[in-house]
Short mmCIF file of C-alpha atoms and ligand atoms in Angstrom, two decimals:
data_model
loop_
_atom_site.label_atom_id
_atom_site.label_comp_id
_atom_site.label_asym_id
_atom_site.label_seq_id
_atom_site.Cartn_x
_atom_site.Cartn_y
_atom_site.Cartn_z
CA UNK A 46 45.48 87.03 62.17
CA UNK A 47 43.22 85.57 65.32
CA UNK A 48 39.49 85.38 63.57
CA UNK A 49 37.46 87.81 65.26
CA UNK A 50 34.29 85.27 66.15
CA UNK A 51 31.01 86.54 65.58
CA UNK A 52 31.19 90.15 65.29
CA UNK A 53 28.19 90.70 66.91
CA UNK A 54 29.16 89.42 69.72
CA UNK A 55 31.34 92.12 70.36
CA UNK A 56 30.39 95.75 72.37
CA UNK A 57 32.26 97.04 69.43
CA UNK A 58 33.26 96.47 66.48
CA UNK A 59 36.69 94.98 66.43
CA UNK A 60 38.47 96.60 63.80
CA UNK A 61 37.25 100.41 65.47
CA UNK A 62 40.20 100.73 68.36
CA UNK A 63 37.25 102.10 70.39
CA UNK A 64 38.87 103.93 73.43
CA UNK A 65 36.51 103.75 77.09
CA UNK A 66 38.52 104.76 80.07
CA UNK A 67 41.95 103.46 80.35
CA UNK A 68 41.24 100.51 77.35
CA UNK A 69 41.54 100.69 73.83
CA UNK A 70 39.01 97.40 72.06
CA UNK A 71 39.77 95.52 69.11
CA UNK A 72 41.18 92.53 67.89
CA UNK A 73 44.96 92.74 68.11
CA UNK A 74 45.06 95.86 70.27
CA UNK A 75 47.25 93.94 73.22
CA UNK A 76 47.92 90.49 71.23
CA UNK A 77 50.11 92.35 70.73
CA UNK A 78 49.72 95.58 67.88
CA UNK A 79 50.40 97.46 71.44
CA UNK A 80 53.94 95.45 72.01
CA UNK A 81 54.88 96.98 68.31
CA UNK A 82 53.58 100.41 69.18
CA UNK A 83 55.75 100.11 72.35
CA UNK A 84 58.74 99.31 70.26
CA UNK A 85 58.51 102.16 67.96
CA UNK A 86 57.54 104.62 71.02
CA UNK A 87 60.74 103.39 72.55
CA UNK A 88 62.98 104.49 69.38
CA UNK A 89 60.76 107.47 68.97
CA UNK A 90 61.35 108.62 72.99
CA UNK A 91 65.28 108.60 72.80
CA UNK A 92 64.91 110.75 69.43
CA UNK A 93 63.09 113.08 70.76
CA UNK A 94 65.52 112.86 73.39
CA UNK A 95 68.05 113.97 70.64
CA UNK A 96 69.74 110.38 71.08
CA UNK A 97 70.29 107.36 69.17
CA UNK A 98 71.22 103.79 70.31
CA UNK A 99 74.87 103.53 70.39
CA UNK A 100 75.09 100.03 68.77
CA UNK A 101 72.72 98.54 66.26
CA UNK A 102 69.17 97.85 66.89
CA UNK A 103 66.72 95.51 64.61
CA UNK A 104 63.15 95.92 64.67
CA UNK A 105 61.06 92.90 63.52
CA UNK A 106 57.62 92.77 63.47
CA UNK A 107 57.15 89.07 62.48
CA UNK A 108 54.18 86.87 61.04
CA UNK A 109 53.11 83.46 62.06
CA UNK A 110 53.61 83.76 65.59
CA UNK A 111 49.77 82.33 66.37
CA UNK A 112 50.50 79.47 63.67
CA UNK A 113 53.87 78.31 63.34
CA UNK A 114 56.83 80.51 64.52
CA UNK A 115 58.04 80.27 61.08
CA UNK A 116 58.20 84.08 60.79
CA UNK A 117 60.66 84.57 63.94
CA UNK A 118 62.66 81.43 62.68
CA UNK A 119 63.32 82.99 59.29
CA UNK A 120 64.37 86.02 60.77
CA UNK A 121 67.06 83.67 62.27
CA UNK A 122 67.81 81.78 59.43
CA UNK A 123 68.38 85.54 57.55
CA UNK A 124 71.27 85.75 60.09
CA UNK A 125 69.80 88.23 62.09
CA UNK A 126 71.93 88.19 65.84
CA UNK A 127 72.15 90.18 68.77
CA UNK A 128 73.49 90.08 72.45
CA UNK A 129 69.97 90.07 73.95
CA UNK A 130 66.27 90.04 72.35
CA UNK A 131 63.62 91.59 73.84
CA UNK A 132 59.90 90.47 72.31
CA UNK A 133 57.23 92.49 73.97
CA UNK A 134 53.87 90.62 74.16
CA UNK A 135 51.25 91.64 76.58
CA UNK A 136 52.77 90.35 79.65
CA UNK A 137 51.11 93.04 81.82
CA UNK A 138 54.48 94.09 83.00
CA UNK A 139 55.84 90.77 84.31
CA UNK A 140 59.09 89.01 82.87
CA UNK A 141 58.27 86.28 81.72
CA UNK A 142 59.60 83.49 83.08
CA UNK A 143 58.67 80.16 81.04
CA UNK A 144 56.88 79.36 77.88
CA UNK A 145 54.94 76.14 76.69
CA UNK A 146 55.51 74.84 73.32
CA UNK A 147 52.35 74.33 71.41
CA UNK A 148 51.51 71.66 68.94
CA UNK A 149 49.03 71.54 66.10
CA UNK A 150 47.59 68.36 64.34
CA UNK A 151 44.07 67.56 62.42
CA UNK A 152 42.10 64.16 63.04
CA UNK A 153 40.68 62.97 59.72
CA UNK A 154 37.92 60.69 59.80
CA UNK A 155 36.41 58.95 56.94
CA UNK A 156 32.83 57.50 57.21
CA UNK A 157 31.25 55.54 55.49
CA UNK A 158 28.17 57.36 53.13
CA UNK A 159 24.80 56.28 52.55
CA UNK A 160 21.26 57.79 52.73
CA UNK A 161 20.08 58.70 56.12
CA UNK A 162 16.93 56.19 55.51
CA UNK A 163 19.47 53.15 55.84
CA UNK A 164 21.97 55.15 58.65
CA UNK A 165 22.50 51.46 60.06
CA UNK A 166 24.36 50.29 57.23
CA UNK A 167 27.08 53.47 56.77
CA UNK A 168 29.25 54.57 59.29
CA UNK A 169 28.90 58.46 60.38
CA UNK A 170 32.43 60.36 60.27
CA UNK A 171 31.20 63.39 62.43
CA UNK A 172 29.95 60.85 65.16
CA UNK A 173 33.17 58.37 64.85
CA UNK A 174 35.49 62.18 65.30
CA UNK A 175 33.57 62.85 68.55
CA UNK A 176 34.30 58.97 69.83
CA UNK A 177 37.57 59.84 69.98
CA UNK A 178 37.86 63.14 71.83
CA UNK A 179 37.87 61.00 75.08
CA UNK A 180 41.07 59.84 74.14
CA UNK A 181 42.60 62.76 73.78
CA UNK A 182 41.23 64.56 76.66
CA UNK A 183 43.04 61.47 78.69
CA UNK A 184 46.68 62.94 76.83
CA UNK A 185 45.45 66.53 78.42
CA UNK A 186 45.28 64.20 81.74
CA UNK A 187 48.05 62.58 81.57
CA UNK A 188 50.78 65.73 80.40
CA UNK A 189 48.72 67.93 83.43
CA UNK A 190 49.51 65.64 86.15
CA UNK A 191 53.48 65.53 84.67
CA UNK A 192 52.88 69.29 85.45
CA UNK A 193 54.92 68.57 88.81
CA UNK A 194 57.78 67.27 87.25
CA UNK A 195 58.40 71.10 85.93
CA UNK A 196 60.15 73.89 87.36
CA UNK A 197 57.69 76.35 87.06
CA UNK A 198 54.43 74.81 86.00
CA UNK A 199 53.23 72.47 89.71
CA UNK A 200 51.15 75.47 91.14
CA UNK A 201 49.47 76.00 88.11
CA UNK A 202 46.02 73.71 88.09
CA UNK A 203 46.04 73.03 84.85
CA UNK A 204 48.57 74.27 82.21
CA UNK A 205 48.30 71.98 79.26
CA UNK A 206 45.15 72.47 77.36
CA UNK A 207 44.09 70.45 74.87
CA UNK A 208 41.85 72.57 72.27
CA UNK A 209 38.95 70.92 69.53
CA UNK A 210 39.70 74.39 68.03
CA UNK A 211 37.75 73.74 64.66
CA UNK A 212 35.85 70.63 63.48
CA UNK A 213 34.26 70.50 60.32
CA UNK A 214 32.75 67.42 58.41
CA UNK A 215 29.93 66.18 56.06
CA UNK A 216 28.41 67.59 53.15
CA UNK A 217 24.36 68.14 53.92
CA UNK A 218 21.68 66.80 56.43
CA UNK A 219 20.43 63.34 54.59
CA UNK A 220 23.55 61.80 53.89
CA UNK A 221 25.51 59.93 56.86
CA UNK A 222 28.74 61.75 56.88
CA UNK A 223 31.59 60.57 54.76
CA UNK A 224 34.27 63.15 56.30
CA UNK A 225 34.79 64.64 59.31
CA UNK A 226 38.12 66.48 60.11
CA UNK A 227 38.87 68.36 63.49
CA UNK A 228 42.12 70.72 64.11
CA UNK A 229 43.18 70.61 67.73
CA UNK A 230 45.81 72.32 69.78
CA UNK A 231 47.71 70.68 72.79
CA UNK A 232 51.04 72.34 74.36
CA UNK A 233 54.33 70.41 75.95
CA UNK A 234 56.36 71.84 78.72
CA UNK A 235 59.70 73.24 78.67
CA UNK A 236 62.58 70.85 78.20
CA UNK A 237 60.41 68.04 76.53
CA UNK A 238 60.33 67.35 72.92
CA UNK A 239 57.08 67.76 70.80
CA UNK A 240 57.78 64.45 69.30
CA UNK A 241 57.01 62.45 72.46
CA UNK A 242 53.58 64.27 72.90
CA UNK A 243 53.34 63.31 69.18
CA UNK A 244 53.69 59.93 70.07
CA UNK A 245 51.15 59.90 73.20
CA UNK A 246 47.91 61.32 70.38
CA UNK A 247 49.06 58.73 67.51
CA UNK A 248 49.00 56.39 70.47
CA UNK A 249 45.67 57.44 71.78
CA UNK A 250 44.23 57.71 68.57
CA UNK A 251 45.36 54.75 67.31
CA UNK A 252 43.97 52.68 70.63
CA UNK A 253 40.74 54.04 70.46
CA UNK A 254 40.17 53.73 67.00
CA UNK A 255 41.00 49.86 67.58
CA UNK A 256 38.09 49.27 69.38
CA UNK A 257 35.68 51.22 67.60
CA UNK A 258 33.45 49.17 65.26
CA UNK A 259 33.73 51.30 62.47
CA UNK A 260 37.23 53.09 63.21
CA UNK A 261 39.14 49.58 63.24
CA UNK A 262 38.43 49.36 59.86
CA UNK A 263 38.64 52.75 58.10
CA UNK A 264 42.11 54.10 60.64
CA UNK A 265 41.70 57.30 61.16
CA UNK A 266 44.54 60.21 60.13
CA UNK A 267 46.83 62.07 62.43
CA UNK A 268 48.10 65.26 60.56
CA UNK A 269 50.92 67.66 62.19
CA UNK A 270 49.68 70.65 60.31
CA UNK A 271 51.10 74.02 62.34
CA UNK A 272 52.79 74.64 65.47
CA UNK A 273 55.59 71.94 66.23
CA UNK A 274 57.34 73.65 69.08
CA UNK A 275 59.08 73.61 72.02
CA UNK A 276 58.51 75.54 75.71
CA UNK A 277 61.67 77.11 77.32
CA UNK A 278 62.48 78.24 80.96
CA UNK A 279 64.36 81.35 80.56
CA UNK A 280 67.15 81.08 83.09
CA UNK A 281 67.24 84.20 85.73
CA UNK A 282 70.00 86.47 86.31
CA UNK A 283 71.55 86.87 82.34
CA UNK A 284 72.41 90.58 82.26
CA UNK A 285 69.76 91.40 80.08
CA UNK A 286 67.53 90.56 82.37
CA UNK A 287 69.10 92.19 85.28
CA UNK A 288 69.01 95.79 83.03
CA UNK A 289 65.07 95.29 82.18
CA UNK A 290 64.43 94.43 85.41
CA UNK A 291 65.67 97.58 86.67
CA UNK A 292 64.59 99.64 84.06
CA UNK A 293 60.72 98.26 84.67
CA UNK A 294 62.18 99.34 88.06
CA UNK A 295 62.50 102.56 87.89
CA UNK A 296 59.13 102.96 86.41
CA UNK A 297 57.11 100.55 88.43
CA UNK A 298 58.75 101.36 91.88
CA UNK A 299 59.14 97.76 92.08
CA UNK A 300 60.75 94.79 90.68
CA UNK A 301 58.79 92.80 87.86
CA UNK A 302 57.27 89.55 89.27
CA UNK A 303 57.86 86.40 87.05
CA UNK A 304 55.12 85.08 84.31
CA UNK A 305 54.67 81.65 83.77
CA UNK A 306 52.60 81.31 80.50
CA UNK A 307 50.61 78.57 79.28
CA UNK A 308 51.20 80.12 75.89
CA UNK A 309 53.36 80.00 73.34
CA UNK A 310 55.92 82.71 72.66
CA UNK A 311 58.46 83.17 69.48
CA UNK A 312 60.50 83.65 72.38
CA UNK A 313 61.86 80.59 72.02
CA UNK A 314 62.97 80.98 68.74
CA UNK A 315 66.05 83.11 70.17
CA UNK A 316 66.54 81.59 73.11
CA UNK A 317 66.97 77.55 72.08
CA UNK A 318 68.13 77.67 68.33
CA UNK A 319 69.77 81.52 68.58
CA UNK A 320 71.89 81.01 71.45
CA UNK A 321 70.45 84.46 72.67
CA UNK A 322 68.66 85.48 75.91
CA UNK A 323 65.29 87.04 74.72
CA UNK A 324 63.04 88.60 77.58
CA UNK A 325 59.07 88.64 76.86
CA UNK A 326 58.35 91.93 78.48
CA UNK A 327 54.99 94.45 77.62
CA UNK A 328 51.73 96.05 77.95
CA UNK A 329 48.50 94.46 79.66
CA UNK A 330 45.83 93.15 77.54
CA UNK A 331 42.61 91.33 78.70
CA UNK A 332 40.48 88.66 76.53
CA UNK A 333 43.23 88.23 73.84
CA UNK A 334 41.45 85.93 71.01
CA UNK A 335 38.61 86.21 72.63
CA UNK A 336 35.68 89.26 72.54
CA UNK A 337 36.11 92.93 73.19
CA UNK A 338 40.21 92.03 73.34
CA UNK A 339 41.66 95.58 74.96
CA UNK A 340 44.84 96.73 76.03
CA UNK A 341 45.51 99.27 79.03
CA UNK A 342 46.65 102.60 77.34
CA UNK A 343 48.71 103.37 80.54
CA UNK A 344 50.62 99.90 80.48
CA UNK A 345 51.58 100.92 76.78
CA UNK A 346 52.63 104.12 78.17
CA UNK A 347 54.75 102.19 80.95
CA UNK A 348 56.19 99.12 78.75
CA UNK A 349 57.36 102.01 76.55
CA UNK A 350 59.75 103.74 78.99
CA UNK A 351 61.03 100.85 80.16
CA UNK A 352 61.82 99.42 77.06
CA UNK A 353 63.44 103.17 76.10
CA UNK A 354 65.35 103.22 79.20
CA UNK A 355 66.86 99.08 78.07
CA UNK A 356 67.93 100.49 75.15
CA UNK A 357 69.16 103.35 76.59
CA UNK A 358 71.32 100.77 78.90
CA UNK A 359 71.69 98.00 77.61
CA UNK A 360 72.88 99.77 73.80
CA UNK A 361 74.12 102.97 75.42
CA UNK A 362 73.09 106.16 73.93
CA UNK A 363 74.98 109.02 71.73
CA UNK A 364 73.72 112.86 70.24
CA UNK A 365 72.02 112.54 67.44
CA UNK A 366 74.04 114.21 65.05
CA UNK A 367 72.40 117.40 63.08
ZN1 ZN B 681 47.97 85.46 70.66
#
């Protein structure tokens, strides 16, 4: 699950589903609890209808997509197929069009501990962790000027962000630090492989830690310890697409506009290792992972018929029988 932050830093509290206007508040409520709803809603909508799909439909509702992927990869590995896949995160109602892959890894430093009264003589992790954020901010550099070497991701200002997402270290306030560990998150474009961007942070790391005066010593530790994916461009004009496009259509009144996320998206689970196209298609949601998260109620209410009305197509429908 995304950690909620500080709960008092939220209007309300973020496990309530408080409802003002149009919004529904909590964490999870459009990233993406509302893409499941909308799911369900779909199936529900043709039964009420008094129709079923007329070929088989599989409903997964997945873990580890904000960690791994794992849990839409086993689903895979289980053998689970099908003509077209249709995952529906909060894409406000756009297709979406491309997806970063996203890569997790932990710096581990070691320092050197002694009392604070002789600081000069030990080495302080926490401190020796921060000398090397530089270095990796000059990998975010480097991948976001690349960005026009991409199909989809030149007009975007800066799509690869490089996140010091947790950083913990030391043990109390009068010893110098022996231990300081951050977790960071940094994201890859479509069509390149997370190994080489694996190779640009040991790099970095490794170069700034040479000229450190305590790092050249005591090397610090590059640890791959989540997401290890890759982005895909989903390729227009595959006939699932074309039947989504008009079912969003016929509720929108106009044709969906492309997404280009900076995200990643089990998505790309399907579409590179399942041979499938899978569309990334859904509700609107504001301020995912961050405070007072909130999905429109009406875009639930809209992602839902359209996704009923792909089914409808794309499965054909039959009578229920009594
Ligand atoms: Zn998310």
């Amino acid at each position: 699950m995304v950690p909620t932050g500080p709960v008092e830093m939220w209007a309300d509290p973020p496990f309530a589903a408080t409802i003002k206007g149009d919004w529904m508040y909590g964490r999870g409520a459009g990233d993406m609890k509302a893409g499941v709803v909308a799911n369900l809603f779909a199936m529900d909508a043709l039964r009420r209808a008094g129709l079923q799909p007329a070929a088989t439909v599989h409903m997964e509702t997945v873990c580890e997509e904000e960690s791994t992927g794992n849990g839409a990869l086993a689903t895979l590995v289980r053998g689970y197929k099908a003509d077209a896949a249709l995952i529906s995160e909060p894409s406000g109602g756009k297709m979406t069009r491309a997806v970063m892959g996203v890569q997790w890894f932990q710096v581990k430093v070691r320092g050197h501990p002694v009392h604070v009264a002789q600081a000069g003589t030990g080495s302080n992790a926490i401190q020796a962790a921060m000398d090397l954020v530089p270095a990796l901010r000059k990998v975010e550099d480097k991948w976001n000027a690349r960005r026009h070497d991409t199909r989809h991701y030149g007009a975007h200002a800066h799509p690869v962000n490089m996140n010091v997402g947790k950083i913990a270290g030391g043990d109390w306030a009068s010893s110098v630090p022996a231990w300081c560990t951050m977790d960071c998150r940094i994201s890859i474009y479509p069509g390149f492989k997370p190994t080489e961007m694996q190779r640009d942070i040991e790099d970095a790391v490794r170069q700034a830690a040479s000229g450190h005066p305590f790092l050249s010593n005591n090397p610090p530790e590059v640890v791959w310890n989540g997401f290890f994916t890759e982005g895909y461009d989903l390729e227009p004009g595959s006939a699932a697409e074309t039947v989504l496009s008009r079912c969003h259509e016929r509720i929108a009144g106009r044709k969906p506009v492309d997404y280009i996320a900076t995200a990643y998206i089990d998505s790309r689970v399907f579409v590179l290792y399942g041979g499938m196209p899978c569309l990334v298609y859904g509700p609107l949601c504001e301020d995912a992972h961050g405070f007072d998260e909130r999905v429109n109620i009406p875009s639930i209410r809209d992602a839902t018929k359209a996704i009923a009305l792909f089914i409808a197509e794309w499965c054909g429908v039959e009578p229920i029988e009594a």
